[in-house]
mmCIF file of C-alpha atoms in Angstrom:
data_model
loop_
_atom_site.group_PDB
_atom_site.id
_atom_site.type_symbol
_atom_site.label_atom_id
_atom_site.label_comp_id
_atom_site.label_asym_id
_atom_site.label_seq_id
_atom_site.Cartn_x
_atom_site.Cartn_y
_atom_site.Cartn_z
ATOM 1 C CA ASP A 242 0.155 -0.061 -0.064
ATOM 2 C CA THR A 243 1.580 3.336 -1.090
ATOM 3 C CA GLY A 244 -0.719 5.861 0.102
ATOM 4 C CA VAL A 245 -3.159 8.354 -1.509
ATOM 5 C CA SER A 246 -1.476 9.110 -4.850
ATOM 6 C CA GLN A 247 -2.289 12.477 -7.239
ATOM 7 C CA ASN A 248 -0.806 13.640 -10.145
ATOM 8 C CA PRO A 249 0.125 15.993 -11.518
ATOM 9 C CA ARG A 250 1.813 17.372 -8.498
ATOM 10 C CA HIS A 251 1.880 20.780 -10.457
ATOM 11 C CA LYS A 252 -0.068 22.422 -12.887
ATOM 12 C CA ILE A 253 0.486 25.882 -14.803
ATOM 13 C CA THR A 254 -1.705 26.767 -17.073
ATOM 14 C CA LYS A 255 -3.285 29.864 -18.460
ATOM 15 C CA ARG A 256 -6.630 31.385 -17.494
ATOM 16 C CA GLY A 257 -9.386 30.150 -19.549
ATOM 17 C CA GLN A 258 -7.592 26.673 -20.655
ATOM 18 C CA ASN A 259 -9.279 23.636 -18.811
ATOM 19 C CA VAL A 260 -7.270 21.261 -16.300
ATOM 20 C CA THR A 261 -7.763 17.670 -14.881
ATOM 21 C CA PHE A 262 -6.291 16.401 -11.843
ATOM 22 C CA ARG A 263 -6.334 12.699 -10.658
ATOM 23 C CA CYS A 264 -6.394 11.096 -7.334
ATOM 24 C CA ASP A 265 -5.747 7.453 -6.857
ATOM 25 C CA PRO A 266 -6.912 6.379 -3.024
ATOM 26 C CA ILE A 267 -5.964 3.762 -0.918
ATOM 27 C CA SER A 268 -7.202 0.396 -2.323
ATOM 28 C CA GLU A 269 -10.224 -0.536 -1.113
ATOM 29 C CA HIS A 270 -10.991 2.779 0.751
ATOM 30 C CA ASN A 271 -14.867 3.261 -0.708
ATOM 31 C CA ARG A 272 -14.760 7.350 0.591
ATOM 32 C CA LEU A 273 -12.746 9.750 -1.650
ATOM 33 C CA TYR A 274 -12.553 13.395 -0.523
ATOM 34 C CA TRP A 275 -11.528 16.544 -2.236
ATOM 35 C CA TYR A 276 -10.142 19.684 -0.700
ATOM 36 C CA ARG A 277 -8.881 22.831 -1.814
ATOM 37 C CA GLN A 278 -6.143 24.741 0.085
ATOM 38 C CA THR A 279 -5.130 28.313 -0.904
ATOM 39 C CA LEU A 280 -2.019 30.096 0.650
ATOM 40 C CA GLY A 281 -2.154 30.698 4.369
ATOM 41 C CA GLN A 282 -5.415 28.898 5.050
ATOM 42 C CA GLY A 283 -6.745 25.228 6.482
ATOM 43 C CA PRO A 284 -7.770 22.714 3.558
ATOM 44 C CA GLU A 285 -11.604 23.625 2.553
ATOM 45 C CA PHE A 286 -13.746 20.759 1.691
ATOM 46 C CA LEU A 287 -15.079 20.526 -1.946
ATOM 47 C CA THR A 288 -16.721 17.053 -2.287
ATOM 48 C CA TYR A 289 -16.782 13.568 -1.422
ATOM 49 C CA PHE A 290 -17.441 9.960 -3.102
ATOM 50 C CA GLN A 291 -18.546 6.935 -1.409
ATOM 51 C CA ASN A 292 -17.832 4.432 -3.777
ATOM 52 C CA GLU A 293 -18.719 6.172 -7.073
ATOM 53 C CA ALA A 294 -21.693 8.225 -5.477
ATOM 54 C CA GLN A 295 -20.967 11.812 -5.239
ATOM 55 C CA LEU A 296 -22.785 12.373 -1.724
ATOM 56 C CA GLU A 297 -21.848 15.954 -0.962
ATOM 57 C CA LYS A 298 -20.835 19.137 -2.629
ATOM 58 C CA SER A 299 -19.557 22.425 -1.192
ATOM 59 C CA ARG A 300 -20.770 25.723 -2.538
ATOM 60 C CA LEU A 301 -17.276 26.062 -3.327
ATOM 61 C CA LEU A 302 -17.651 23.820 -5.972
ATOM 62 C CA SER A 303 -18.971 25.565 -8.647
ATOM 63 C CA ASP A 304 -20.866 24.704 -12.098
ATOM 64 C CA ARG A 305 -17.040 25.117 -13.273
ATOM 65 C CA PHE A 306 -15.441 22.304 -11.317
ATOM 66 C CA SER A 307 -16.631 18.634 -12.055
ATOM 67 C CA ALA A 308 -15.712 15.677 -9.828
ATOM 68 C CA GLU A 309 -16.135 12.004 -11.106
ATOM 69 C CA ARG A 310 -15.393 8.518 -9.353
ATOM 70 C CA PRO A 311 -16.727 6.382 -12.465
ATOM 71 C CA LYS A 312 -15.893 2.857 -10.631
ATOM 72 C CA GLY A 313 -15.479 3.884 -7.296
ATOM 73 C CA SER A 314 -11.469 3.658 -7.633
ATOM 74 C CA PHE A 315 -9.754 6.635 -9.007
ATOM 75 C CA SER A 316 -11.044 10.024 -8.945
ATOM 76 C CA THR A 317 -10.967 12.971 -11.197
ATOM 77 C CA LEU A 318 -11.423 16.610 -10.327
ATOM 78 C CA GLU A 319 -11.795 19.102 -13.516
ATOM 79 C CA ILE A 320 -11.826 22.858 -13.866
ATOM 80 C CA GLN A 321 -13.193 24.177 -16.973
ATOM 81 C CA ARG A 322 -12.304 28.015 -18.007
ATOM 82 C CA THR A 323 -9.696 28.464 -15.041
ATOM 83 C CA GLU A 324 -9.328 31.635 -13.508
ATOM 84 C CA GLN A 325 -6.497 32.738 -11.136
ATOM 85 C CA GLY A 326 -8.549 32.530 -7.974
ATOM 86 C CA ASP A 327 -8.421 28.934 -8.854
ATOM 87 C CA SER A 328 -4.644 28.881 -7.828
ATOM 88 C CA ALA A 329 -4.597 26.370 -4.994
ATOM 89 C CA MET A 330 -3.470 23.188 -3.734
ATOM 90 C CA TYR A 331 -6.057 20.624 -4.378
ATOM 91 C CA LEU A 332 -5.772 18.051 -1.944
ATOM 92 C CA CYS A 333 -7.243 14.240 -2.048
ATOM 93 C CA ALA A 334 -8.155 12.164 1.008
ATOM 94 C CA SER A 335 -9.538 8.204 1.404
ATOM 95 C CA SER A 336 -10.945 6.485 4.076
ATOM 96 C CA SER A 337 -12.606 3.339 4.620
ATOM 97 C CA ARG A 338 -15.202 2.111 6.815
ATOM 98 C CA ASP A 339 -13.646 0.738 9.697
ATOM 99 C CA GLY A 340 -15.179 1.621 13.126
ATOM 100 C CA GLN A 341 -17.022 4.475 14.326
ATOM 101 C CA TYR A 342 -14.923 7.271 12.581
ATOM 102 C CA ASN A 343 -12.242 6.440 9.670
ATOM 103 C CA GLU A 344 -9.238 8.651 9.570
ATOM 104 C CA GLN A 345 -8.566 10.534 6.223
ATOM 105 C CA PHE A 346 -5.477 9.683 4.557
ATOM 106 C CA PHE A 347 -4.303 12.706 2.519
ATOM 107 C CA GLY A 348 -2.211 12.609 -0.658
ATOM 108 C CA PRO A 349 0.702 15.073 -1.494
ATOM 109 C CA GLY A 350 -1.779 17.444 -3.629
ATOM 110 C CA THR A 351 -1.676 19.093 -7.033
ATOM 111 C CA ARG A 352 -0.627 22.528 -6.930
ATOM 112 C CA LEU A 353 -2.056 24.801 -9.516
ATOM 113 C CA THR A 354 -0.985 27.811 -10.894
ATOM 114 C CA VAL A 355 -3.274 30.016 -13.402
ATOM 115 C CA LEU A 356 -1.468 32.481 -15.154
ATOM 116 C CA ALA B 254 -21.674 26.895 11.351
ATOM 117 C CA GLN B 255 -18.562 25.360 12.280
ATOM 118 C CA SER B 256 -15.469 26.963 12.378
ATOM 119 C CA VAL B 257 -11.730 26.419 14.035
ATOM 120 C CA THR B 258 -9.373 28.932 15.310
ATOM 121 C CA GLN B 259 -5.553 28.872 15.368
ATOM 122 C CA PRO B 260 -4.875 32.412 16.831
ATOM 123 C CA ASP B 261 -1.398 31.752 16.039
ATOM 124 C CA ILE B 262 -0.066 32.109 12.697
ATOM 125 C CA HIS B 263 3.666 31.474 13.438
ATOM 126 C CA ILE B 264 5.608 30.261 16.608
ATOM 127 C CA THR B 265 8.940 29.861 16.962
ATOM 128 C CA VAL B 266 10.554 27.713 20.020
ATOM 129 C CA SER B 267 13.858 26.441 20.482
ATOM 130 C CA GLU B 268 14.730 22.834 20.123
ATOM 131 C CA GLY B 269 14.518 21.213 23.164
ATOM 132 C CA ALA B 270 11.909 23.713 24.749
ATOM 133 C CA SER B 271 8.628 22.773 25.133
ATOM 134 C CA LEU B 272 5.644 23.778 22.867
ATOM 135 C CA GLU B 273 1.973 24.321 22.790
ATOM 136 C CA LEU B 274 -0.231 25.341 19.861
ATOM 137 C CA ARG B 275 -4.048 26.438 20.529
ATOM 138 C CA CYS B 276 -6.921 25.662 18.972
ATOM 139 C CA ASN B 277 -10.600 26.741 19.650
ATOM 140 C CA TYR B 278 -13.764 25.447 17.954
ATOM 141 C CA SER B 279 -17.065 26.112 17.091
ATOM 142 C CA TYR B 280 -19.469 23.403 16.658
ATOM 143 C CA GLY B 281 -22.998 22.573 17.373
ATOM 144 C CA ALA B 282 -22.551 19.394 18.989
ATOM 145 C CA THR B 283 -19.729 17.200 20.195
ATOM 146 C CA PRO B 284 -17.373 17.204 17.262
ATOM 147 C CA TYR B 285 -14.385 14.717 16.674
ATOM 148 C CA LEU B 286 -11.353 16.684 17.251
ATOM 149 C CA PHE B 287 -7.686 16.123 15.290
ATOM 150 C CA TRP B 288 -4.716 17.326 14.792
ATOM 151 C CA TYR B 289 -2.647 17.375 11.079
ATOM 152 C CA VAL B 290 0.930 18.156 10.452
ATOM 153 C CA GLN B 291 2.129 19.275 7.055
ATOM 154 C CA SER B 292 5.922 19.142 5.966
ATOM 155 C CA PRO B 293 6.683 21.193 2.898
ATOM 156 C CA GLY B 294 5.861 18.772 -0.033
ATOM 157 C CA GLN B 295 3.948 16.358 1.839
ATOM 158 C CA GLY B 296 0.597 15.312 2.492
ATOM 159 C CA LEU B 297 -1.294 15.944 5.562
ATOM 160 C CA GLN B 298 -0.199 13.299 8.408
ATOM 161 C CA LEU B 299 -2.494 12.581 11.236
ATOM 162 C CA LEU B 300 -0.997 13.569 14.571
ATOM 163 C CA LEU B 301 -3.839 12.679 16.824
ATOM 164 C CA LYS B 302 -7.566 12.626 17.329
ATOM 165 C CA TYR B 303 -10.167 12.725 20.142
ATOM 166 C CA PHE B 304 -13.525 11.045 20.081
ATOM 167 C CA SER B 305 -14.373 10.487 23.587
ATOM 168 C CA GLY B 306 -13.257 9.485 26.562
ATOM 169 C CA ASP B 307 -9.948 10.389 28.603
ATOM 170 C CA THR B 308 -9.582 13.947 27.757
ATOM 171 C CA LEU B 309 -5.655 13.691 27.340
ATOM 172 C CA VAL B 310 -5.045 11.984 24.014
ATOM 173 C CA GLN B 311 -1.437 10.711 22.824
ATOM 174 C CA GLY B 312 -0.436 10.605 19.226
ATOM 175 C CA ILE B 313 2.733 10.191 17.358
ATOM 176 C CA LYS B 314 6.055 11.815 17.507
ATOM 177 C CA GLY B 315 5.899 12.075 21.222
ATOM 178 C CA PHE B 316 2.719 14.856 20.806
ATOM 179 C CA GLU B 317 -0.610 15.161 23.024
ATOM 180 C CA ALA B 318 -3.669 17.074 23.279
ATOM 181 C CA GLU B 319 -6.160 17.816 25.836
ATOM 182 C CA PHE B 320 -9.748 18.757 25.368
ATOM 183 C CA LYS B 321 -11.315 20.887 27.460
ATOM 184 C CA ARG B 322 -14.941 21.244 26.605
ATOM 185 C CA SER B 323 -15.846 24.186 28.868
ATOM 186 C CA GLN B 324 -13.302 25.960 26.604
ATOM 187 C CA SER B 325 -14.036 24.701 23.477
ATOM 188 C CA SER B 326 -10.212 23.866 23.092
ATOM 189 C CA PHE B 327 -8.153 21.199 21.880
ATOM 190 C CA ASN B 328 -4.460 22.274 22.539
ATOM 191 C CA LEU B 329 -1.554 20.353 20.888
ATOM 192 C CA ARG B 330 1.555 20.153 23.295
ATOM 193 C CA LYS B 331 4.778 18.792 22.965
ATOM 194 C CA PRO B 332 7.772 18.673 26.001
ATOM 195 C CA SER B 333 10.766 18.567 24.092
ATOM 196 C CA VAL B 334 10.515 20.368 20.610
ATOM 197 C CA HIS B 335 13.109 18.388 17.867
ATOM 198 C CA TRP B 336 14.042 20.172 14.936
ATOM 199 C CA SER B 337 12.195 17.786 12.408
ATOM 200 C CA ASP B 338 8.967 19.068 14.055
ATOM 201 C CA ALA B 339 9.244 22.496 12.041
ATOM 202 C CA ALA B 340 6.121 22.056 9.917
ATOM 203 C CA GLU B 341 2.772 23.423 9.602
ATOM 204 C CA TYR B 342 0.202 22.279 12.420
ATOM 205 C CA PHE B 343 -3.871 22.142 11.746
ATOM 206 C CA CYS B 344 -6.348 21.631 13.912
ATOM 207 C CA ALA B 345 -9.471 20.304 12.362
ATOM 208 C CA VAL B 346 -13.624 19.268 13.577
ATOM 209 C CA GLY B 347 -15.565 16.652 11.927
ATOM 210 C CA PRO B 348 -18.950 15.527 12.816
ATOM 211 C CA MET B 349 -19.865 12.403 14.845
ATOM 212 C CA GLU B 350 -21.555 10.925 11.843
ATOM 213 C CA TYR B 351 -19.430 8.341 9.802
ATOM 214 C CA GLY B 352 -16.880 9.683 7.205
ATOM 215 C CA ASN B 353 -18.218 13.325 6.770
ATOM 216 C CA LYS B 354 -16.055 16.401 5.794
ATOM 217 C CA LEU B 355 -13.507 17.977 7.887
ATOM 218 C CA VAL B 356 -13.253 21.623 8.510
ATOM 219 C CA PHE B 357 -9.951 22.627 9.250
ATOM 220 C CA GLY B 358 -8.402 25.997 11.318
ATOM 221 C CA ALA B 359 -5.989 27.919 9.273
ATOM 222 C CA GLY B 360 -3.266 26.594 10.516
ATOM 223 C CA THR B 361 0.044 27.429 12.654
ATOM 224 C CA ILE B 362 3.807 27.207 11.174
ATOM 225 C CA LEU B 363 6.219 26.081 13.523
ATOM 226 C CA ARG B 364 9.794 27.130 13.448
ATOM 227 C CA VAL B 365 12.574 25.446 15.516
ATOM 228 C CA LYS B 366 15.903 27.445 16.323
ATOM 229 C CA SER B 367 19.070 25.767 17.347
#
């Protein structure tokens, strides 16, 4: 088990372009979370999946953002028509159902810079 | 609304000195409480968590935290800081329901001077 992985680790794009990030959770973890972290702030929740079902979306997730987890394994986060305000670290976490509460294991993040 | 306050943006301590990082939360019910550490280029690593029971919890790397309900606080402590502890520390709260989102504080950057 190599932990949660995220690709790419860094992405630089021009305003208006679309970008897609990938998250591979720990195998057999059925919950997957996306968070966004801007400079000087803690992570902010964006959305989460249980298996392939997207169960909650934050109001931070505008209609330019879409997340999928098609087979209940890896997940993608797409941002369309990027804006400079989208520049942030995008973190993915996963957890499994094991007991009353499940620790979320975080990946290293994808740092997005929008020029 | 749920919120977490970490009043100290930066803290500098000497190696070998004791450390206390403050965390206050606002939550409608009894939450689950967490401390995470983030080193540059690394993901968030869980240091410790509080669910119920003994209000003093032990974590990894020699850290401990004390839950004080009356003060809505969950302060992180370490008796003797090592240079490798330099990182950013985040306090977080989560609901008691299974597997829901975490609400994080803004973080405290710890610098260790030799």
